[in-house]
Amino acid sequence: MSLNDLKEGSFCVIKKLDGDKKIVQKFLDMGFVPNSELKVVRNAPLFDPIEVNLKGYNIAIRRSEASNIQVENL
């Protein structure tokens, strides 16, 4: 399942980062590291972007990018 599939208030653990080297490096730079826990804070009114809380920070990412983050629901 990808981060894109989760609803508001869901907690998950990052399992794998997909995509080309550039997007994977961008995720790593933002703190999306495998085995990190995160919470889906909210979805924008038109469903894009998605806001997540990761390591105490709220980060908004596009749904197209969120589909490259494979997670496991908690």
mmCIF file of N, CA, C and O in Angstrom:
data_model
loop_
_atom_site.group_PDB
_atom_site.id
_atom_site.type_symbol
_atom_site.label_atom_id
_atom_site.label_comp_id
_atom_site.label_asym_id
_atom_site.label_seq_id
_atom_site.Cartn_x
_atom_site.Cartn_y
_atom_site.Cartn_z
ATOM 1 N N MET A 1 0.849 -1.166 0.000
ATOM 2 C CA MET A 1 0.000 0.000 0.000
ATOM 3 C C MET A 1 0.897 1.232 0.000
ATOM 4 O O MET A 1 1.978 1.224 0.580
ATOM 5 N N SER A 2 0.439 2.278 -0.645
ATOM 6 C CA SER A 2 1.242 3.504 -0.696
ATOM 7 C C SER A 2 0.670 4.539 0.269
ATOM 8 O O SER A 2 -0.481 4.425 0.717
ATOM 9 N N LEU A 3 1.438 5.542 0.562
ATOM 10 C CA LEU A 3 1.013 6.646 1.421
ATOM 11 C C LEU A 3 -0.232 7.309 0.844
ATOM 12 O O LEU A 3 -1.082 7.812 1.570
ATOM 13 N N ASN A 4 -0.357 7.274 -0.440
ATOM 14 C CA ASN A 4 -1.485 7.852 -1.161
ATOM 15 C C ASN A 4 -2.820 7.221 -0.774
ATOM 16 O O ASN A 4 -3.865 7.842 -0.902
ATOM 17 N N ASP A 5 -2.809 5.988 -0.294
ATOM 18 C CA ASP A 5 -4.027 5.227 -0.003
ATOM 19 C C ASP A 5 -4.608 5.483 1.385
ATOM 20 O O ASP A 5 -5.716 5.035 1.670
ATOM 21 N N LEU A 6 -3.876 6.171 2.254
ATOM 22 C CA LEU A 6 -4.300 6.334 3.638
ATOM 23 C C LEU A 6 -5.237 7.517 3.830
ATOM 24 O O LEU A 6 -5.164 8.510 3.116
ATOM 25 N N LYS A 7 -6.089 7.396 4.833
ATOM 26 C CA LYS A 7 -7.037 8.453 5.167
ATOM 27 C C LYS A 7 -6.482 9.308 6.306
ATOM 28 O O LYS A 7 -5.532 8.925 6.974
ATOM 29 N N GLU A 8 -7.121 10.459 6.532
ATOM 30 C CA GLU A 8 -6.713 11.348 7.615
ATOM 31 C C GLU A 8 -6.716 10.614 8.948
ATOM 32 O O GLU A 8 -7.603 9.809 9.216
ATOM 33 N N GLY A 9 -5.715 10.886 9.765
ATOM 34 C CA GLY A 9 -5.618 10.284 11.083
ATOM 35 C C GLY A 9 -4.940 8.924 11.109
ATOM 36 O O GLY A 9 -4.729 8.367 12.177
ATOM 37 N N SER A 10 -4.587 8.382 9.948
ATOM 38 C CA SER A 10 -3.943 7.070 9.881
ATOM 39 C C SER A 10 -2.482 7.162 10.290
ATOM 40 O O SER A 10 -1.803 8.135 9.977
ATOM 41 N N PHE A 11 -2.013 6.135 10.977
ATOM 42 C CA PHE A 11 -0.605 6.005 11.336
ATOM 43 C C PHE A 11 -0.008 4.879 10.505
ATOM 44 O O PHE A 11 -0.673 3.881 10.228
ATOM 45 N N CYS A 12 1.245 5.035 10.099
ATOM 46 C CA CYS A 12 1.894 4.002 9.291
ATOM 47 C C CYS A 12 3.399 4.037 9.494
ATOM 48 O O CYS A 12 3.939 4.939 10.119
ATOM 49 N N VAL A 13 4.056 3.015 8.940
ATOM 50 C CA VAL A 13 5.517 2.906 8.949
ATOM 51 C C VAL A 13 5.964 2.863 7.490
ATOM 52 O O VAL A 13 5.377 2.128 6.690
ATOM 53 N N ILE A 14 6.984 3.631 7.160
ATOM 54 C CA ILE A 14 7.523 3.630 5.802
ATOM 55 C C ILE A 14 8.283 2.332 5.581
ATOM 56 O O ILE A 14 9.152 1.972 6.374
ATOM 57 N N LYS A 15 7.959 1.626 4.512
ATOM 58 C CA LYS A 15 8.613 0.356 4.204
ATOM 59 C C LYS A 15 9.604 0.477 3.056
ATOM 60 O O LYS A 15 10.669 -0.126 3.092
ATOM 61 N N LYS A 16 9.271 1.246 2.025
ATOM 62 C CA LYS A 16 10.117 1.298 0.833
ATOM 63 C C LYS A 16 9.852 2.591 0.073
ATOM 64 O O LYS A 16 8.733 3.082 0.042
ATOM 65 N N LEU A 17 10.898 3.125 -0.554
ATOM 66 C CA LEU A 17 10.780 4.296 -1.404
ATOM 67 C C LEU A 17 10.994 3.869 -2.855
ATOM 68 O O LEU A 17 12.010 3.263 -3.175
ATOM 69 N N ASP A 18 10.035 4.174 -3.705
ATOM 70 C CA ASP A 18 10.123 3.829 -5.121
ATOM 71 C C ASP A 18 10.427 5.073 -5.940
ATOM 72 O O ASP A 18 10.325 6.188 -5.453
ATOM 73 N N GLY A 19 10.751 4.862 -7.201
ATOM 74 C CA GLY A 19 10.997 5.981 -8.114
ATOM 75 C C GLY A 19 12.450 6.058 -8.532
ATOM 76 O O GLY A 19 13.277 5.232 -8.145
ATOM 77 N N ASP A 20 12.745 7.086 -9.323
ATOM 78 C CA ASP A 20 14.119 7.250 -9.781
ATOM 79 C C ASP A 20 15.001 7.797 -8.654
ATOM 80 O O ASP A 20 14.517 8.163 -7.585
ATOM 81 N N LYS A 21 16.301 7.827 -8.897
ATOM 82 C CA LYS A 21 17.263 8.247 -7.861
ATOM 83 C C LYS A 21 16.960 9.640 -7.322
ATOM 84 O O LYS A 21 17.096 9.896 -6.129
ATOM 85 N N LYS A 22 16.534 10.534 -8.213
ATOM 86 C CA LYS A 22 16.297 11.926 -7.822
ATOM 87 C C LYS A 22 15.143 12.040 -6.816
ATOM 88 O O LYS A 22 15.267 12.715 -5.796
ATOM 89 N N ILE A 23 14.042 11.362 -7.085
ATOM 90 C CA ILE A 23 12.887 11.445 -6.171
ATOM 91 C C ILE A 23 13.176 10.724 -4.861
ATOM 92 O O ILE A 23 12.806 11.195 -3.790
ATOM 93 N N VAL A 24 13.873 9.583 -4.915
ATOM 94 C CA VAL A 24 14.231 8.865 -3.691
ATOM 95 C C VAL A 24 15.141 9.725 -2.828
ATOM 96 O O VAL A 24 14.954 9.816 -1.610
ATOM 97 N N GLN A 25 16.100 10.392 -3.417
ATOM 98 C CA GLN A 25 16.995 11.275 -2.657
ATOM 99 C C GLN A 25 16.223 12.437 -2.052
ATOM 100 O O GLN A 25 16.475 12.840 -0.910
ATOM 101 N N LYS A 26 15.239 12.971 -2.775
ATOM 102 C CA LYS A 26 14.402 14.058 -2.250
ATOM 103 C C LYS A 26 13.654 13.583 -1.006
ATOM 104 O O LYS A 26 13.598 14.286 -0.005
ATOM 105 N N PHE A 27 13.074 12.375 -1.069
ATOM 106 C CA PHE A 27 12.376 11.818 0.091
ATOM 107 C C PHE A 27 13.323 11.662 1.278
ATOM 108 O O PHE A 27 12.979 12.022 2.403
ATOM 109 N N LEU A 28 14.507 11.112 1.035
ATOM 110 C CA LEU A 28 15.481 10.922 2.108
ATOM 111 C C LEU A 28 15.880 12.257 2.726
ATOM 112 O O LEU A 28 16.000 12.367 3.953
ATOM 113 N N ASP A 29 16.075 13.279 1.905
ATOM 114 C CA ASP A 29 16.438 14.605 2.401
ATOM 115 C C ASP A 29 15.338 15.209 3.276
ATOM 116 O O ASP A 29 15.611 15.965 4.203
ATOM 117 N N MET A 30 14.074 14.881 2.980
ATOM 118 C CA MET A 30 12.944 15.404 3.754
ATOM 119 C C MET A 30 12.675 14.579 5.008
ATOM 120 O O MET A 30 11.843 14.947 5.826
ATOM 121 N N GLY A 31 13.360 13.427 5.170
ATOM 122 C CA GLY A 31 13.201 12.617 6.365
ATOM 123 C C GLY A 31 12.364 11.366 6.184
ATOM 124 O O GLY A 31 12.081 10.666 7.149
ATOM 125 N N PHE A 32 11.937 11.084 4.957
ATOM 126 C CA PHE A 32 11.161 9.869 4.683
ATOM 127 C C PHE A 32 12.121 8.685 4.580
ATOM 128 O O PHE A 32 12.504 8.253 3.509
ATOM 129 N N VAL A 33 12.502 8.173 5.736
ATOM 130 C CA VAL A 33 13.482 7.092 5.831
ATOM 131 C C VAL A 33 12.736 5.802 6.174
ATOM 132 O O VAL A 33 11.831 5.815 7.021
ATOM 133 N N PRO A 34 13.077 4.686 5.520
ATOM 134 C CA PRO A 34 12.411 3.424 5.854
ATOM 135 C C PRO A 34 12.443 3.133 7.356
ATOM 136 O O PRO A 34 13.403 3.464 8.045
ATOM 137 N N ASN A 35 11.354 2.566 7.850
ATOM 138 C CA ASN A 35 11.099 2.231 9.254
ATOM 139 C C ASN A 35 10.749 3.436 10.118
ATOM 140 O O ASN A 35 10.644 3.305 11.335
ATOM 141 N N SER A 36 10.533 4.605 9.500
ATOM 142 C CA SER A 36 10.074 5.778 10.239
ATOM 143 C C SER A 36 8.545 5.751 10.323
ATOM 144 O O SER A 36 7.872 5.353 9.384
ATOM 145 N N GLU A 37 8.010 6.177 11.465
ATOM 146 C CA GLU A 37 6.560 6.263 11.633
ATOM 147 C C GLU A 37 6.090 7.642 11.228
ATOM 148 O O GLU A 37 6.783 8.636 11.432
ATOM 149 N N LEU A 38 4.881 7.698 10.648
ATOM 150 C CA LEU A 38 4.287 8.984 10.310
ATOM 151 C C LEU A 38 2.783 8.915 10.459
ATOM 152 O O LEU A 38 2.199 7.845 10.550
ATOM 153 N N LYS A 39 2.165 10.089 10.505
ATOM 154 C CA LYS A 39 0.715 10.213 10.625
ATOM 155 C C LYS A 39 0.204 11.077 9.484
ATOM 156 O O LYS A 39 0.804 12.109 9.171
ATOM 157 N N VAL A 40 -0.894 10.666 8.881
ATOM 158 C CA VAL A 40 -1.544 11.494 7.869
ATOM 159 C C VAL A 40 -2.374 12.528 8.623
ATOM 160 O O VAL A 40 -3.315 12.177 9.337
ATOM 161 N N VAL A 41 -2.004 13.801 8.493
ATOM 162 C CA VAL A 41 -2.678 14.868 9.226
ATOM 163 C C VAL A 41 -3.961 15.266 8.510
ATOM 164 O O VAL A 41 -5.025 15.320 9.109
ATOM 165 N N ARG A 42 -3.872 15.570 7.208
ATOM 166 C CA ARG A 42 -5.066 15.969 6.463
ATOM 167 C C ARG A 42 -4.834 15.914 4.970
ATOM 168 O O ARG A 42 -3.701 15.898 4.505
ATOM 169 N N ASN A 43 -5.945 15.887 4.264
ATOM 170 C CA ASN A 43 -5.939 15.990 2.808
ATOM 171 C C ASN A 43 -6.459 17.370 2.441
ATOM 172 O O ASN A 43 -7.372 17.880 3.095
ATOM 173 N N ALA A 44 -5.918 17.952 1.409
ATOM 174 C CA ALA A 44 -6.385 19.259 0.947
ATOM 175 C C ALA A 44 -7.816 19.124 0.428
ATOM 176 O O ALA A 44 -8.253 18.034 0.060
ATOM 177 N N PRO A 45 -8.567 20.229 0.368
ATOM 178 C CA PRO A 45 -9.961 20.172 -0.085
ATOM 179 C C PRO A 45 -10.150 19.512 -1.456
ATOM 180 O O PRO A 45 -11.120 18.810 -1.663
ATOM 181 N N LEU A 46 -9.237 19.720 -2.356
ATOM 182 C CA LEU A 46 -9.335 19.096 -3.675
ATOM 183 C C LEU A 46 -8.485 17.836 -3.743
ATOM 184 O O LEU A 46 -8.138 17.368 -4.814
ATOM 185 N N PHE A 47 -8.136 17.299 -2.551
ATOM 186 C CA PHE A 47 -7.455 16.016 -2.390
ATOM 187 C C PHE A 47 -5.976 16.039 -2.762
ATOM 188 O O PHE A 47 -5.346 15.015 -2.856
ATOM 189 N N ASP A 48 -5.404 17.191 -3.017
ATOM 190 C CA ASP A 48 -3.975 17.273 -3.324
ATOM 191 C C ASP A 48 -3.463 18.609 -2.824
ATOM 192 O O ASP A 48 -4.064 19.633 -3.163
ATOM 193 N N PRO A 49 -2.456 18.724 -2.021
ATOM 194 C CA PRO A 49 -1.521 17.719 -1.527
ATOM 195 C C PRO A 49 -2.042 17.019 -0.276
ATOM 196 O O PRO A 49 -3.127 17.306 0.217
ATOM 197 N N ILE A 50 -1.214 16.142 0.250
ATOM 198 C CA ILE A 50 -1.486 15.428 1.490
ATOM 199 C C ILE A 50 -0.486 15.951 2.530
ATOM 200 O O ILE A 50 0.672 16.186 2.216
ATOM 201 N N GLU A 51 -0.975 16.191 3.748
ATOM 202 C CA GLU A 51 -0.096 16.680 4.823
ATOM 203 C C GLU A 51 0.165 15.546 5.807
ATOM 204 O O GLU A 51 -0.773 14.887 6.258
ATOM 205 N N VAL A 52 1.428 15.315 6.104
ATOM 206 C CA VAL A 52 1.812 14.258 7.038
ATOM 207 C C VAL A 52 2.673 14.837 8.152
ATOM 208 O O VAL A 52 3.313 15.870 7.977
ATOM 209 N N ASN A 53 2.655 14.168 9.295
ATOM 210 C CA ASN A 53 3.528 14.531 10.400
ATOM 211 C C ASN A 53 4.597 13.465 10.488
ATOM 212 O O ASN A 53 4.295 12.291 10.705
ATOM 213 N N LEU A 54 5.841 13.884 10.307
ATOM 214 C CA LEU A 54 6.980 12.977 10.292
ATOM 215 C C LEU A 54 8.072 13.547 11.184
ATOM 216 O O LEU A 54 8.539 14.667 10.952
ATOM 217 N N LYS A 55 8.417 12.810 12.219
ATOM 218 C CA LYS A 55 9.489 13.224 13.137
ATOM 219 C C LYS A 55 9.237 14.610 13.735
ATOM 220 O O LYS A 55 10.156 15.414 13.887
ATOM 221 N N GLY A 56 7.970 14.924 14.025
ATOM 222 C CA GLY A 56 7.627 16.192 14.647
ATOM 223 C C GLY A 56 7.419 17.346 13.680
ATOM 224 O O GLY A 56 7.131 18.452 14.115
ATOM 225 N N TYR A 57 7.551 17.104 12.394
ATOM 226 C CA TYR A 57 7.370 18.146 11.385
ATOM 227 C C TYR A 57 6.160 17.822 10.523
ATOM 228 O O TYR A 57 5.925 16.659 10.195
ATOM 229 N N ASN A 58 5.404 18.853 10.149
ATOM 230 C CA ASN A 58 4.326 18.663 9.193
ATOM 231 C C ASN A 58 4.866 18.966 7.806
ATOM 232 O O ASN A 58 5.449 20.030 7.586
ATOM 233 N N ILE A 59 4.671 18.023 6.894
ATOM 234 C CA ILE A 59 5.191 18.129 5.535
ATOM 235 C C ILE A 59 4.045 17.897 4.572
ATOM 236 O O ILE A 59 3.282 16.945 4.728
ATOM 237 N N ALA A 60 3.915 18.749 3.567
ATOM 238 C CA ALA A 60 2.912 18.564 2.520
ATOM 239 C C ALA A 60 3.615 18.067 1.256
ATOM 240 O O ALA A 60 4.617 18.638 0.836
ATOM 241 N N ILE A 61 3.082 16.977 0.704
ATOM 242 C CA ILE A 61 3.637 16.449 -0.551
ATOM 243 C C ILE A 61 2.498 16.145 -1.516
ATOM 244 O O ILE A 61 1.365 15.906 -1.107
ATOM 245 N N ARG A 62 2.820 16.194 -2.786
ATOM 246 C CA ARG A 62 1.834 15.890 -3.822
ATOM 247 C C ARG A 62 1.440 14.421 -3.763
ATOM 248 O O ARG A 62 2.246 13.566 -3.430
ATOM 249 N N ARG A 63 0.217 14.141 -4.129
ATOM 250 C CA ARG A 63 -0.253 12.747 -4.154
ATOM 251 C C ARG A 63 0.541 11.924 -5.159
ATOM 252 O O ARG A 63 0.786 10.745 -4.940
ATOM 253 N N SER A 64 0.946 12.538 -6.261
ATOM 254 C CA SER A 64 1.737 11.790 -7.246
ATOM 255 C C SER A 64 3.072 11.347 -6.656
ATOM 256 O O SER A 64 3.579 10.282 -6.987
ATOM 257 N N GLU A 65 3.634 12.150 -5.760
ATOM 258 C CA GLU A 65 4.871 11.775 -5.074
ATOM 259 C C GLU A 65 4.589 10.779 -3.959
ATOM 260 O O GLU A 65 5.365 9.851 -3.736
ATOM 261 N N ALA A 66 3.484 10.953 -3.247
ATOM 262 C CA ALA A 66 3.125 10.062 -2.143
ATOM 263 C C ALA A 66 2.911 8.619 -2.632
ATOM 264 O O ALA A 66 3.103 7.683 -1.868
ATOM 265 N N SER A 67 2.551 8.467 -3.888
ATOM 266 C CA SER A 67 2.326 7.120 -4.419
ATOM 267 C C SER A 67 3.637 6.328 -4.520
ATOM 268 O O SER A 67 3.621 5.102 -4.666
ATOM 269 N N ASN A 68 4.786 7.000 -4.416
ATOM 270 C CA ASN A 68 6.092 6.343 -4.451
ATOM 271 C C ASN A 68 6.592 5.904 -3.072
ATOM 272 O O ASN A 68 7.662 5.328 -2.953
ATOM 273 N N ILE A 69 5.824 6.192 -2.034
ATOM 274 C CA ILE A 69 6.209 5.828 -0.674
ATOM 275 C C ILE A 69 5.345 4.655 -0.235
ATOM 276 O O ILE A 69 4.138 4.801 -0.014
ATOM 277 N N GLN A 70 5.960 3.481 -0.114
ATOM 278 C CA GLN A 70 5.245 2.270 0.287
ATOM 279 C C GLN A 70 5.242 2.196 1.814
ATOM 280 O O GLN A 70 6.278 2.362 2.451
ATOM 281 N N VAL A 71 4.046 1.977 2.382
ATOM 282 C CA VAL A 71 3.888 1.997 3.831
ATOM 283 C C VAL A 71 3.146 0.756 4.304
ATOM 284 O O VAL A 71 2.527 0.033 3.534
ATOM 285 N N GLU A 72 3.188 0.568 5.637
ATOM 286 C CA GLU A 72 2.413 -0.481 6.293
ATOM 287 C C GLU A 72 1.596 0.203 7.383
ATOM 288 O O GLU A 72 2.135 0.940 8.209
ATOM 289 N N ASN A 73 0.298 -0.017 7.383
ATOM 290 C CA ASN A 73 -0.606 0.603 8.343
ATOM 291 C C ASN A 73 -0.328 0.091 9.744
ATOM 292 O O ASN A 73 0.000 -1.074 9.930
ATOM 293 N N LEU A 74 -0.466 0.963 10.752
ATOM 294 C CA LEU A 74 -0.295 0.556 12.158
ATOM 295 C C LEU A 74 -1.657 0.399 12.805
ATOM 296 O O LEU A 74 -2.611 0.971 12.461
#
